[in-house]
XYZ file of C-alpha atoms in Angstrom:
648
model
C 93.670 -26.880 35.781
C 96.377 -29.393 37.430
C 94.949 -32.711 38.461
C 95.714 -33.861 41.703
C 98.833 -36.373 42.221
C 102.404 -37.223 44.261
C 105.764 -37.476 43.147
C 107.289 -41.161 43.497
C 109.765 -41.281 45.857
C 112.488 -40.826 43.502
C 115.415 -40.831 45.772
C 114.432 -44.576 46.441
C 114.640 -45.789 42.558
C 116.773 -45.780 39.839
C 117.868 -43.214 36.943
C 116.060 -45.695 34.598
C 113.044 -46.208 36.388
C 112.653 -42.453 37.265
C 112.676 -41.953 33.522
C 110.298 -45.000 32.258
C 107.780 -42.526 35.036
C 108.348 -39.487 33.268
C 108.220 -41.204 29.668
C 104.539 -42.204 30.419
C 103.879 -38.682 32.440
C 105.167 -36.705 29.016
C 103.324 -39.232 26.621
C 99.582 -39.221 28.334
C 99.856 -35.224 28.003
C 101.551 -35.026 24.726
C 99.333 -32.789 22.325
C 98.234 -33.823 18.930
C 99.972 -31.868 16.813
C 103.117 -33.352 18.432
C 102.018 -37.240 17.331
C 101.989 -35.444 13.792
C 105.956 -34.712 13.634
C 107.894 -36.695 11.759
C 109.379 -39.371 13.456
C 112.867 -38.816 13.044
C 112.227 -35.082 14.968
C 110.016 -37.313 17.376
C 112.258 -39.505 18.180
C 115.113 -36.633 18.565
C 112.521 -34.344 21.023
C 111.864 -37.045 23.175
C 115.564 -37.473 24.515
C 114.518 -34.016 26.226
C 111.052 -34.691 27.263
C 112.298 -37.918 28.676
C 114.395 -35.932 31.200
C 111.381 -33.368 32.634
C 109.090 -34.801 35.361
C 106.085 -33.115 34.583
C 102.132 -33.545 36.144
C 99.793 -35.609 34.564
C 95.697 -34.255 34.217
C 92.685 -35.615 32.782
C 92.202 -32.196 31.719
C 92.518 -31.779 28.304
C 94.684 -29.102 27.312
C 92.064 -28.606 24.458
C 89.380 -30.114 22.553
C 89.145 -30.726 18.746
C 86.360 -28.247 17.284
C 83.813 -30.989 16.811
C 83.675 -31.587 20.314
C 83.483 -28.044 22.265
C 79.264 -27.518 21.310
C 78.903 -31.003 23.820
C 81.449 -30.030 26.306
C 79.323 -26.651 26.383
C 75.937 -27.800 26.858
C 77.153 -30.125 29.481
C 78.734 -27.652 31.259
C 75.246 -25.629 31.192
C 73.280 -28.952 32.408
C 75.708 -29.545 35.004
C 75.714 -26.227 36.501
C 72.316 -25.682 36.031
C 72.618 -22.347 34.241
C 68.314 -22.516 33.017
C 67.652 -23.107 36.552
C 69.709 -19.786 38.129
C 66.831 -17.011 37.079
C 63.803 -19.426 38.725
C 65.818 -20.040 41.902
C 66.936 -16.144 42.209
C 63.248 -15.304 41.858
C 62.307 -17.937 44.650
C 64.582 -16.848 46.761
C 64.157 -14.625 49.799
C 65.879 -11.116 48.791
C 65.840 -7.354 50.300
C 64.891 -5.753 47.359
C 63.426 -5.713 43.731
C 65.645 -4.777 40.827
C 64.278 -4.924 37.108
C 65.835 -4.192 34.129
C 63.698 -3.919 31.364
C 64.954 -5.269 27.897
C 64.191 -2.828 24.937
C 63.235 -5.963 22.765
C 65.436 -6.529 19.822
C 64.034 -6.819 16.539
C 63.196 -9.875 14.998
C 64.531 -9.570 11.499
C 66.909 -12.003 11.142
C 70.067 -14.225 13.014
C 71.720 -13.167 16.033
C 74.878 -11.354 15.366
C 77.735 -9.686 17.471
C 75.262 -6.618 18.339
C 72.904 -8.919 19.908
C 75.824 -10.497 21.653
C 76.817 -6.638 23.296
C 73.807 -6.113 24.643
C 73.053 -9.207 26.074
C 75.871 -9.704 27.891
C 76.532 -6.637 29.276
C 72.457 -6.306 30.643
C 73.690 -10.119 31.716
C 77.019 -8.784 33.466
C 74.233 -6.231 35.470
C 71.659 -8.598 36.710
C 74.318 -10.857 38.115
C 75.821 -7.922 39.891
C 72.903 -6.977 41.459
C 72.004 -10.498 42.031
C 75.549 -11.330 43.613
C 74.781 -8.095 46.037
C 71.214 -9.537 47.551
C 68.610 -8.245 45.025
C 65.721 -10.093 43.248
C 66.219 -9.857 39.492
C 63.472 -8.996 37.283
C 64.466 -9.474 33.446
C 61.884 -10.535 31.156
C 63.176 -10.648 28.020
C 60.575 -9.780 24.543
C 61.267 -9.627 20.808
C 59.896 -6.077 18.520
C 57.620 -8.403 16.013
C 55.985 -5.799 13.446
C 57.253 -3.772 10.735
C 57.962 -3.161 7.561
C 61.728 -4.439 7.583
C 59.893 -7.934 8.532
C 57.361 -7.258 6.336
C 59.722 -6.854 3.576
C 61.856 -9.677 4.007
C 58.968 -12.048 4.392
C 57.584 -11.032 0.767
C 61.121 -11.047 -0.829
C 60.711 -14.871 -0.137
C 57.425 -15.213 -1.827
C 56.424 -15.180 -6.114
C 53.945 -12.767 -6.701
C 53.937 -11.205 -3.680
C 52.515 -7.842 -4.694
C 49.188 -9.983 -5.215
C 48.571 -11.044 -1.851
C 45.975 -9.629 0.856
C 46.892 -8.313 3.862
C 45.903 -11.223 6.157
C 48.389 -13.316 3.776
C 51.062 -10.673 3.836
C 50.649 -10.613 7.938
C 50.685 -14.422 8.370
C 53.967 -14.335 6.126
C 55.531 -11.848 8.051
C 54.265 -13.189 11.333
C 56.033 -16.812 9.973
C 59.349 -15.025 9.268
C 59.243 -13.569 13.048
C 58.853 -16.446 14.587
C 61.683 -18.026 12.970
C 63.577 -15.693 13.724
C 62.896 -14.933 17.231
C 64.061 -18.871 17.528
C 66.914 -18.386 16.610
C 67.910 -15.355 18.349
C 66.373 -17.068 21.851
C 68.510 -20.102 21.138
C 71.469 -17.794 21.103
C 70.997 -15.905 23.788
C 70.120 -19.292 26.465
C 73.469 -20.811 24.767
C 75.522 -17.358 25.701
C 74.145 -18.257 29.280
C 71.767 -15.092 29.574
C 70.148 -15.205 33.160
C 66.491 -14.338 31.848
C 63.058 -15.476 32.335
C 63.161 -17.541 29.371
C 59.832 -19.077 29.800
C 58.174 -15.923 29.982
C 59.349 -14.231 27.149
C 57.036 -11.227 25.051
C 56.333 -10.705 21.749
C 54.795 -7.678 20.237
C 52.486 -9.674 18.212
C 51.173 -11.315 21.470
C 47.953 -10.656 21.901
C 48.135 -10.052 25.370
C 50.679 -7.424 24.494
C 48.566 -5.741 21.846
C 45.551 -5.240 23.491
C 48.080 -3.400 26.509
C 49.058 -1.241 24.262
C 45.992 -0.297 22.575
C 44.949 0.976 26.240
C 48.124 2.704 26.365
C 46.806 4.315 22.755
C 43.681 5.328 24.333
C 45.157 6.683 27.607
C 47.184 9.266 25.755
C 44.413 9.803 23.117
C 42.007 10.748 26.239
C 44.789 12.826 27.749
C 45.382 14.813 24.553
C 48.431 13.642 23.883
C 47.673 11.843 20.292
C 45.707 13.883 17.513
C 44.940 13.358 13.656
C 45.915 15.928 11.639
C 46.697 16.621 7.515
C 50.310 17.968 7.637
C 53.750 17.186 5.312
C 55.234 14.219 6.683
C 58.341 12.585 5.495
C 56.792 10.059 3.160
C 58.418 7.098 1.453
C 57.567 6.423 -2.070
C 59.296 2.950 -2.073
C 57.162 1.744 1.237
C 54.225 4.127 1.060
C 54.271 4.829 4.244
C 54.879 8.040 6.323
C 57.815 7.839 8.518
C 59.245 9.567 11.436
C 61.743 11.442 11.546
C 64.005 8.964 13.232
C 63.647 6.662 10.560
C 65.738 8.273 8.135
C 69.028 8.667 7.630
C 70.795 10.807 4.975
C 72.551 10.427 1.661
C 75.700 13.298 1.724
C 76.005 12.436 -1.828
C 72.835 13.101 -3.360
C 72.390 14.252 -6.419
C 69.038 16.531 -7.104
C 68.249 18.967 -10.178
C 68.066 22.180 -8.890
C 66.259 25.315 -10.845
C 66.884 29.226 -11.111
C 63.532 30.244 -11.864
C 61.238 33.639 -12.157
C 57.713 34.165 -11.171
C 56.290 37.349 -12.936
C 55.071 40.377 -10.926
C 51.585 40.872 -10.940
C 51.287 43.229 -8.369
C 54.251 45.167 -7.157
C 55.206 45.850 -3.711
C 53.702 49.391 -2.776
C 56.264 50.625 -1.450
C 59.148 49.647 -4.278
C 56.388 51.012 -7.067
C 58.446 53.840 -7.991
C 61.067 51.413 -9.060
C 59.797 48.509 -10.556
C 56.479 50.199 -12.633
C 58.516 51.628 -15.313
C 59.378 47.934 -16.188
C 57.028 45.486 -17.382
C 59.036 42.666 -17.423
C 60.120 42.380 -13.244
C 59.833 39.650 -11.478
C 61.196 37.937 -8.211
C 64.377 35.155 -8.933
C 63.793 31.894 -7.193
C 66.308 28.775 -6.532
C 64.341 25.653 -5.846
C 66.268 21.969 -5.385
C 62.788 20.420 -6.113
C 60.952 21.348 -8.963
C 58.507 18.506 -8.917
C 57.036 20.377 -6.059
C 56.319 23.825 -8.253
C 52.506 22.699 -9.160
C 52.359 22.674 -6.130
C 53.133 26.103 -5.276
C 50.688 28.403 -3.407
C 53.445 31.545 -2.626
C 57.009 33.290 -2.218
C 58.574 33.783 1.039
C 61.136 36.307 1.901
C 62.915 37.250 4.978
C 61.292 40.082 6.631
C 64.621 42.101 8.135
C 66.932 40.853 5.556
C 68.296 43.103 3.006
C 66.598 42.839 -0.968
C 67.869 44.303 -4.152
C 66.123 45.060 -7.180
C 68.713 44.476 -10.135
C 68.503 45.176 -13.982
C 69.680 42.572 -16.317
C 72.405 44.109 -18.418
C 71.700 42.127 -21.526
C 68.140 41.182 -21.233
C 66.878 44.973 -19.554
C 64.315 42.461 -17.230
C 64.437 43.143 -13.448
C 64.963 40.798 -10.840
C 63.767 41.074 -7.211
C 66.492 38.731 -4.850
C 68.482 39.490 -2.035
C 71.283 41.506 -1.803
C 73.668 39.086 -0.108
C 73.006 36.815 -3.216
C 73.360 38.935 -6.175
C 76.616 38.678 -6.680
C 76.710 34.802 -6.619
C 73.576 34.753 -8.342
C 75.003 36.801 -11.129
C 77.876 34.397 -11.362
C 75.727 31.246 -11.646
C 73.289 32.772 -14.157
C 76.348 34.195 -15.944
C 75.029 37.597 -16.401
C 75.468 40.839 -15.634
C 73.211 42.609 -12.887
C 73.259 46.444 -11.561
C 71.662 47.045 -8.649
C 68.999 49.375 -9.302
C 67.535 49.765 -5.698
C 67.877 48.083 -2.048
C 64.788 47.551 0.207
C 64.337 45.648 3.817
C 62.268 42.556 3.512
C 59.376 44.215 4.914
C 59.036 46.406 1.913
C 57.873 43.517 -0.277
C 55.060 43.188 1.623
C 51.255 43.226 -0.308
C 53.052 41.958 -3.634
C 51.954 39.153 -5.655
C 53.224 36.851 -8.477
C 52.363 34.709 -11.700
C 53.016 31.148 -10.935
C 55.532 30.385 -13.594
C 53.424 27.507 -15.308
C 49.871 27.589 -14.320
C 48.910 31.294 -15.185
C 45.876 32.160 -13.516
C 47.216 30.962 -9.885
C 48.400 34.330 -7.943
C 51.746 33.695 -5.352
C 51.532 36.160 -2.830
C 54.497 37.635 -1.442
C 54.630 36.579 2.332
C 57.104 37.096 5.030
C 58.649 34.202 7.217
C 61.834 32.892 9.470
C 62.183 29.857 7.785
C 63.974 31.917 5.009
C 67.743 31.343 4.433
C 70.530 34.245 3.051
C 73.265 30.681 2.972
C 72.218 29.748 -0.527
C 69.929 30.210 -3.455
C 68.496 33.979 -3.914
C 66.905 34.433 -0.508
C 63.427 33.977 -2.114
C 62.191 30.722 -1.392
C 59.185 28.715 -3.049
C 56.663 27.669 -0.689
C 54.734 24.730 -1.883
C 52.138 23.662 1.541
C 52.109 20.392 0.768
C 55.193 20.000 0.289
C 57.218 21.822 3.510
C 56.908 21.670 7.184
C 57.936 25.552 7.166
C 55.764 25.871 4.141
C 52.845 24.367 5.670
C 53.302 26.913 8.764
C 52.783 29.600 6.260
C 50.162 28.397 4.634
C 48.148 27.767 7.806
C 49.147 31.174 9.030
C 47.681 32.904 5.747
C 45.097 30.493 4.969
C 46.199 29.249 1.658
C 45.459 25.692 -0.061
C 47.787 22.666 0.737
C 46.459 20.250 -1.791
C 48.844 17.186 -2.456
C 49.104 16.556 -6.473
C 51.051 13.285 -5.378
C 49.730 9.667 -4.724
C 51.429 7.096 -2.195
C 53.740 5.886 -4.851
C 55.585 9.063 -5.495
C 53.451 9.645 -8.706
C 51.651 12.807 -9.994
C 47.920 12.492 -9.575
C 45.048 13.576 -12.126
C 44.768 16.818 -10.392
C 47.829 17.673 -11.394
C 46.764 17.450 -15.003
C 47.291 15.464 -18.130
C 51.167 16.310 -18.405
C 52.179 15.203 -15.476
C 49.644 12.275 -14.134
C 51.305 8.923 -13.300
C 54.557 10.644 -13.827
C 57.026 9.699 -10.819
C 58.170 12.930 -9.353
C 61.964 11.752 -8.883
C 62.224 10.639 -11.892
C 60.333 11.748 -15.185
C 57.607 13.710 -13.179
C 60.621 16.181 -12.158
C 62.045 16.421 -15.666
C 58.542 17.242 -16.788
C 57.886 20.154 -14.746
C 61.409 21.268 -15.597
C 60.412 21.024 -19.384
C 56.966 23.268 -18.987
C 59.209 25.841 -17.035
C 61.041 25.591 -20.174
C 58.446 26.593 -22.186
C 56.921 28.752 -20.203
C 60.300 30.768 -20.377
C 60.319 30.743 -16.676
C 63.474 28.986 -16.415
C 66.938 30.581 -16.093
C 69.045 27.916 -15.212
C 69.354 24.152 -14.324
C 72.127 22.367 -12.552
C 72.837 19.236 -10.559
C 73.071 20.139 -6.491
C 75.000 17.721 -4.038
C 73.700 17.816 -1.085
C 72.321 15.871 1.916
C 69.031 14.280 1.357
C 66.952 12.195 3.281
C 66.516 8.285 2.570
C 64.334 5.971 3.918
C 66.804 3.700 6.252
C 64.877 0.514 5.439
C 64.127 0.679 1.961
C 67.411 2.783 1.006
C 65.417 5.032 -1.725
C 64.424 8.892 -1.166
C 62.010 10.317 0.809
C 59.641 12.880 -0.242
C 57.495 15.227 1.945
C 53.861 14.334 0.959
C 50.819 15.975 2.944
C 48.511 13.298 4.470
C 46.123 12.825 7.189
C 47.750 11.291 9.595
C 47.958 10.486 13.738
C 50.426 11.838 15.431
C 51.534 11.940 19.548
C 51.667 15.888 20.530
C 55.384 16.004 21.859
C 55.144 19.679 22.505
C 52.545 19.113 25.182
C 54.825 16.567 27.357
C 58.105 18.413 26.391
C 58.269 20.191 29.521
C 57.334 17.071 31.857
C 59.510 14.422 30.282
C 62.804 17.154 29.737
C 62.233 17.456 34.224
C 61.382 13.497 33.954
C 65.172 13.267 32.219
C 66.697 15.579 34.229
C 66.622 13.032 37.483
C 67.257 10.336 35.454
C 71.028 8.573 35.950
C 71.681 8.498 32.396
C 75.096 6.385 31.343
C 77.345 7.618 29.646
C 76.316 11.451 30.893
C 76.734 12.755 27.452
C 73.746 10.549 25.973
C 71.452 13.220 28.234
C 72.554 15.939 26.257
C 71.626 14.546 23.218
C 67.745 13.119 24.435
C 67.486 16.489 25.707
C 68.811 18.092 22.667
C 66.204 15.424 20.702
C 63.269 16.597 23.089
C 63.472 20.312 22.549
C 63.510 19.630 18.946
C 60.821 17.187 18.526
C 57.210 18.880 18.203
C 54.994 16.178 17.090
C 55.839 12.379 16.282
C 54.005 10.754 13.403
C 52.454 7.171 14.566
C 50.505 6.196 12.115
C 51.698 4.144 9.007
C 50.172 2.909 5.784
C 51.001 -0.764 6.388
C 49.046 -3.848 7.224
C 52.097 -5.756 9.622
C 51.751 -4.302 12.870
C 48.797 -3.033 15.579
C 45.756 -1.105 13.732
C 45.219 2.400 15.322
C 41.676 1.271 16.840
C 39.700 3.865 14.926
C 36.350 4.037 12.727
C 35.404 6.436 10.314
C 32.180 7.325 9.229
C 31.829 6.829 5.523
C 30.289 9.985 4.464
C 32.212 12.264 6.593
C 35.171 11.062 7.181
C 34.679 12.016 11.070
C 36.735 9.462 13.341
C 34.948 7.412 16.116
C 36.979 6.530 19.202
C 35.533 6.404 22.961
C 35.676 4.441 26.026
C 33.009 2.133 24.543
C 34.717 1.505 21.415
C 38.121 0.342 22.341
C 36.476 -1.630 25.209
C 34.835 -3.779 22.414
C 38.315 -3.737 20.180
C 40.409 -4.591 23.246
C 37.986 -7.347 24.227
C 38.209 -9.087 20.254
C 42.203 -8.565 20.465
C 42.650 -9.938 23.580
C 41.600 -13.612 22.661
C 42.070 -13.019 18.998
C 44.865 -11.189 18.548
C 45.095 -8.396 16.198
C 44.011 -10.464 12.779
C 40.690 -9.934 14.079
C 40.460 -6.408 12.765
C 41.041 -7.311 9.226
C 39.187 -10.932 9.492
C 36.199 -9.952 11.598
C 32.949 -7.610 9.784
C 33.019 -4.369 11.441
C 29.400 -5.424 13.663
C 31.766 -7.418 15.352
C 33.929 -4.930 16.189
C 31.730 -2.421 16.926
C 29.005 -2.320 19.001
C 25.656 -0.358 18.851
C 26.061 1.285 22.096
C 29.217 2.602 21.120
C 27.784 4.012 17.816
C 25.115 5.605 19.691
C 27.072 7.322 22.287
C 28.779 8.972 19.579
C 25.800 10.471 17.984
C 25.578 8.216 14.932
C 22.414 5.185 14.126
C 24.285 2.787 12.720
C 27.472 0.382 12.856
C 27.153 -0.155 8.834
C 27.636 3.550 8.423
C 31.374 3.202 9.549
C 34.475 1.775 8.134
C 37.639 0.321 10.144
C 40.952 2.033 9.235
C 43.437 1.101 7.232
C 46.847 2.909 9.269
C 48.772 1.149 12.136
C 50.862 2.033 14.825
C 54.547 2.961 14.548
C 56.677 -0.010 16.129
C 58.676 2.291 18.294
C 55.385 2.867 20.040
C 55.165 -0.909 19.992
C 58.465 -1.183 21.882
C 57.799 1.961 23.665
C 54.935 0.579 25.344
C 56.425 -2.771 26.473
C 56.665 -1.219 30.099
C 53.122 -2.008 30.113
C 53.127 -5.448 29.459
C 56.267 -6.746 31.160
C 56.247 -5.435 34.567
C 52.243 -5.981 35.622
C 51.989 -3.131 37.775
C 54.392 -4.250 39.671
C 56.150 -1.651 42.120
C 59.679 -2.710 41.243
C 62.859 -0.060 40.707
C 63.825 -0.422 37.051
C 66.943 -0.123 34.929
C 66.276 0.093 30.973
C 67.944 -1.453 28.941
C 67.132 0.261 25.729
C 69.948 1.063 23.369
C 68.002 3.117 20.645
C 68.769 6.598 21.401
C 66.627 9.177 20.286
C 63.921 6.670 18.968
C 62.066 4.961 22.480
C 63.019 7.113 25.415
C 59.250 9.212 24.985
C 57.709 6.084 25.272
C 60.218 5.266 28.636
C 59.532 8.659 30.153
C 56.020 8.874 29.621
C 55.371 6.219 31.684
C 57.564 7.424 34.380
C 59.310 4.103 34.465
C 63.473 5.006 34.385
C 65.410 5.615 36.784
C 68.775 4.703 35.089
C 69.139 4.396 31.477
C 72.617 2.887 30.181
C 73.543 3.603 26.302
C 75.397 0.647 24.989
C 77.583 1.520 21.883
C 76.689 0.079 18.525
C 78.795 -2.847 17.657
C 79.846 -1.897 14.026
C 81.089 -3.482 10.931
C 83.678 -2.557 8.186
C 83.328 1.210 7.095
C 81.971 1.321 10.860
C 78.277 1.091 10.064
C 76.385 -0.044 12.296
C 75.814 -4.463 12.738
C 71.759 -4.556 12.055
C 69.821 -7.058 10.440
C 68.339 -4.509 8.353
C 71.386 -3.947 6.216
C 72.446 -6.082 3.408
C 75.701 -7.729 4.147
């Protein structure tokens, strides 16, 4: 900017005075790194600058580093940037317009991510402001977890030794800090927000909202306990959902060629395989830690099978007939085809299980079955398999877990394999009694993509558990209609929540943590049986609300639990019950914040989420979007993603 000023009249004065002007114009708006030239080439430039009448300013044309914080934050004071959200509000306007800020996470220091998504919600609400509306914009912080919870005991000796009210006031301490820091950010980028107002998932204001929002959907039938796989993470031992993992294209796993024994031979393929004694069915598994755990053999009901004769050995082999070629050639043997069948013909035949003899595998048929790899004979463990667990629900068979929440083999398993880890040694065992067992045919290491916990950065297992989960399938319809009015932007993020929602059956909430909102649920102590009503998350919701969620690991269960509530459910008395252990999911933390922020307000919202795929059920469910923007990720070297959650 050019100060204000008038020429001299220099028609009326001299060449020399005209110049002594100029010499103190030129000097007063010299820069510094001029005054730094030798003098000699000072001395030399000036003979020019002496002879250009230029402006003089009490602008600076820049300010030294040291400097630029004050000039900031008195340009902020002066033009009242805290005071532009309060006076908006005050003001008389002709309409609401709310955008609701999918709460970062508070797991560290504001970065250039943070910066993206603050600015451009910040670009909208002054838009909308500038045309007439009343901005709503509360921002809130996503408090629980176990990235938090991890960081907060990686700064503490002898961490695996403290109780869960110590690890939760750690973890709560390391939000806090954080959320500090990221808030001092954002009011120093000049965010227009409702600073004084802000949310925190750890609230408890904000927890006991969404503990009704639990209970709402619970009523509705929307959330349900079940024992099913889930993808389980050894290194947190906790289930997680699906969108919490991401996957390893490099992976390395051991994978098997393997034979379970006839016992019983297909009726229909009798004629062919009773003159041998030594037939069985060839199967390729890329986890054999999961093979104690096997309960049958699945094949492809209109896919084409082969029974083959070993030419050296004289066994036979049951596998498809798209796979014996390649299954010759990785067995390095010779096979002749003695016999082709449909899948349907294997029907009513059973197996040995190749290391626990007196276990029979049926031979069942199922979808799930693949002709891309391996012999088109797949193992079906229950416990072990989403696809395998459909089975074994459809045919009734056992889905016992041999496998605690650390990834290790449990007694049941037996003496050879308890406390084993079954990535590690626990795998190489079970390879070793196929082994001996002469089940095994061939071993070999299989790259392929495998799923990884995205905190933790170890692999995930599938581990059946009971669990809680939200029953997807039963609002698929509503919230796919719900999406289809919504203005998504960029159009081609729809596809892909659509593409999510048709995919998605159930979602797993519950976790095996102690940082984040219990699942408000008793158990009776003999049974098992939960205990949730009306009456009992009245009395939880009442505790929360002026305790806060500590309450439920501080507070005896009498406390929690009242008498009436016992009774309604049938039972005599609160002592017979126990408080649970699991809590919520924090994407159902942050998908609920709806519920806290806007008050039941009737006010036309934009989200502002940015997590694709992970909070738009909780959005949609409570019929609160009508736009949604998706902001890129800003991204680092190798362009992975800027988080807090990965290591620099």
């Amino acid at each position: 900017m050019i100060g204000a000023w008038r020429a001299p009249p220099l028609a009326r004065v001299g060449l020399r005075a005209r110049a002594a002007v100029a010499r103190g114009w030129v000097r007063s708006a010299a820069s510094e790194a001029d005054s730094r030239q030798p003098a000699a080439e000072s001395r030399q430039d000036s003979q020019y600058r002496d002879t250009v009448l230029v402006p003089r300013s009490r602008f600076p044309a820049q300010l030294p580093g040291r400097l630029q914080p004050e000039a900031e934050l008195e340009t902020q004071q002066k033009c009242g940037f805290s005071e532009l959200y309060s006076w908006q509000r005050q003001r008389k306007a002709k309409q609401e317009f709310c955008l609701h800020d999918g709460p970062p996470y508070a797991n560290g220091d504001p970065h250039v991510g943070h910066a993206l998504n603050k600015i451009l919600k910040d670009i909208t609400n002054r838009f909308y402001m500038m045309r007439g509306y009343k901005v709503h914009y509360v921002p809130g912080w996503d408090c629980h977890g176990l990235p938090i919870e991890l960081k907060a005991l990686s700064e503490v000796k002898g961490a695996e030794n403290l109780s869960p009210m110590e690890i939760r006031q750690k973890a709560r301490e390391f939000a806090e800090r954080a959320i500090e820091k990221q808030k001092s950010a954002f009011i120093r980028w000049g965010v227009m927000a409702d600073w004084a107002n802000c949310y925190r998932t750890f609230d408890p204001k904000y927890e006991a909202n969404q503990l009704r929002v639990f209970y709402k959907m619970y009523d509705k039938g929307f959330i349900y306990q079940d024992y099913k796989p889930v993808f389980w993470s050894p290194s947190a031992k906790t289930a997680l959902a699906e969108a919490e993992l991401e996957y390893n294209e490099q992976h390395v796993s051991r994978s098997v060629y393997m034979k379970f024994p006839l016992l019983k031979s297909p009726p229909k393929l009798t004629s062919v395989i009773d003159g041998s004694s030594s037939a069985s069915v060839l199967v390729w598994t890329t986890q054999p830690w999961t093979v104690p755990a096997n309960q049958a053999v699945c094949y492809m009901p209109d896919s084409a099978y082969s029974i083959v004769k070993c030419t050296t050995t004289g066994e036979h082999f049951i596998l498809a007939a798209d796979r014996v070629e390649s299954t010759a050639a990785v067995l390095d043997r010779q096979f002749e085809v003695m016999s082709t069948c449909k899948g349907v013909d294997l029907a009513d035949g059973s197996c040995a299980h190749p290391t626990i003899p007196d276990r029979v595998s049926p031979l069942l048929p199922a979808n799930h079955v693949t002709m891309a790899k391996g012999t088109g004979l797949v193992h079906t463990a229950p416990a072990h398999g989403m696809e395998d667990y459909s089975v074994a629900s459809h045919h009734q068979l056992p889905t016992d877990c041999l496998v605690d929440e650390g990834g290790f083999f449990t007694e049941a398993a037996g003496p050879e394999l308890q406390n084993k880890n079954v990535l590690e040694e626990g795998n190489e065992a079970v390879i070793q009694m196929l082994q001996a067992a002469g089940s095994l045919l061939k071993e070999e290491k299989y790259v392929h993509s495998y799923p990884y916990d995205w905190r933790t950065k170890k692999p995930m297992i599938i581990r059946a558990s009971k669990q809680w989960f939200v029953n997807t399938a039963n609002v698929k319809a509503t919230a796919q209609e719900v999406l289809k009015k919504v203005k998504v932007i960029p159009t081609s993020a729809a596809n892909r929540m659509l593409e999510m929602l048709d995919r998605r059956t159930f979602w797993c909430i519950s976790r095996q943590r102690c940082w984040g909102v219990p699942i408000p649920v008793f158990y009776q102590k003999n049974t098992g049986e939960c205990l949730i009503n009306s009456e009992t998350i009245t009395d939880v919701i009442k505790v929360v609300e002026q305790q806060g969620t500590d309450a439920w690991w501080t507070l005896p269960i009498e406390q929690l639990l009242s008498k009436e509530a016992v009774a309604k459910a049938g039972g005599h008395d609160v002592l017979d019950y126990v408080k649970g252990q699991d809590v919520l999911d924090i994407w159902f933390d942050s998908g609920t914040s709806w519920a806290h922020v806007l008050e039941g307000q009737n006010i036309t919202v934009l989200h502002g989420g940015v997590g694709i795929g992970k909070t738009e059920l909780g959005y949609a469910s409570g019929k609160l979007v009508v736009t949604y923007c998706k902001a890129a990720f800003a991204c680092k070297d190798k362009g992975l993603m800027l988080a807090n959650s990965f290591s620099a």
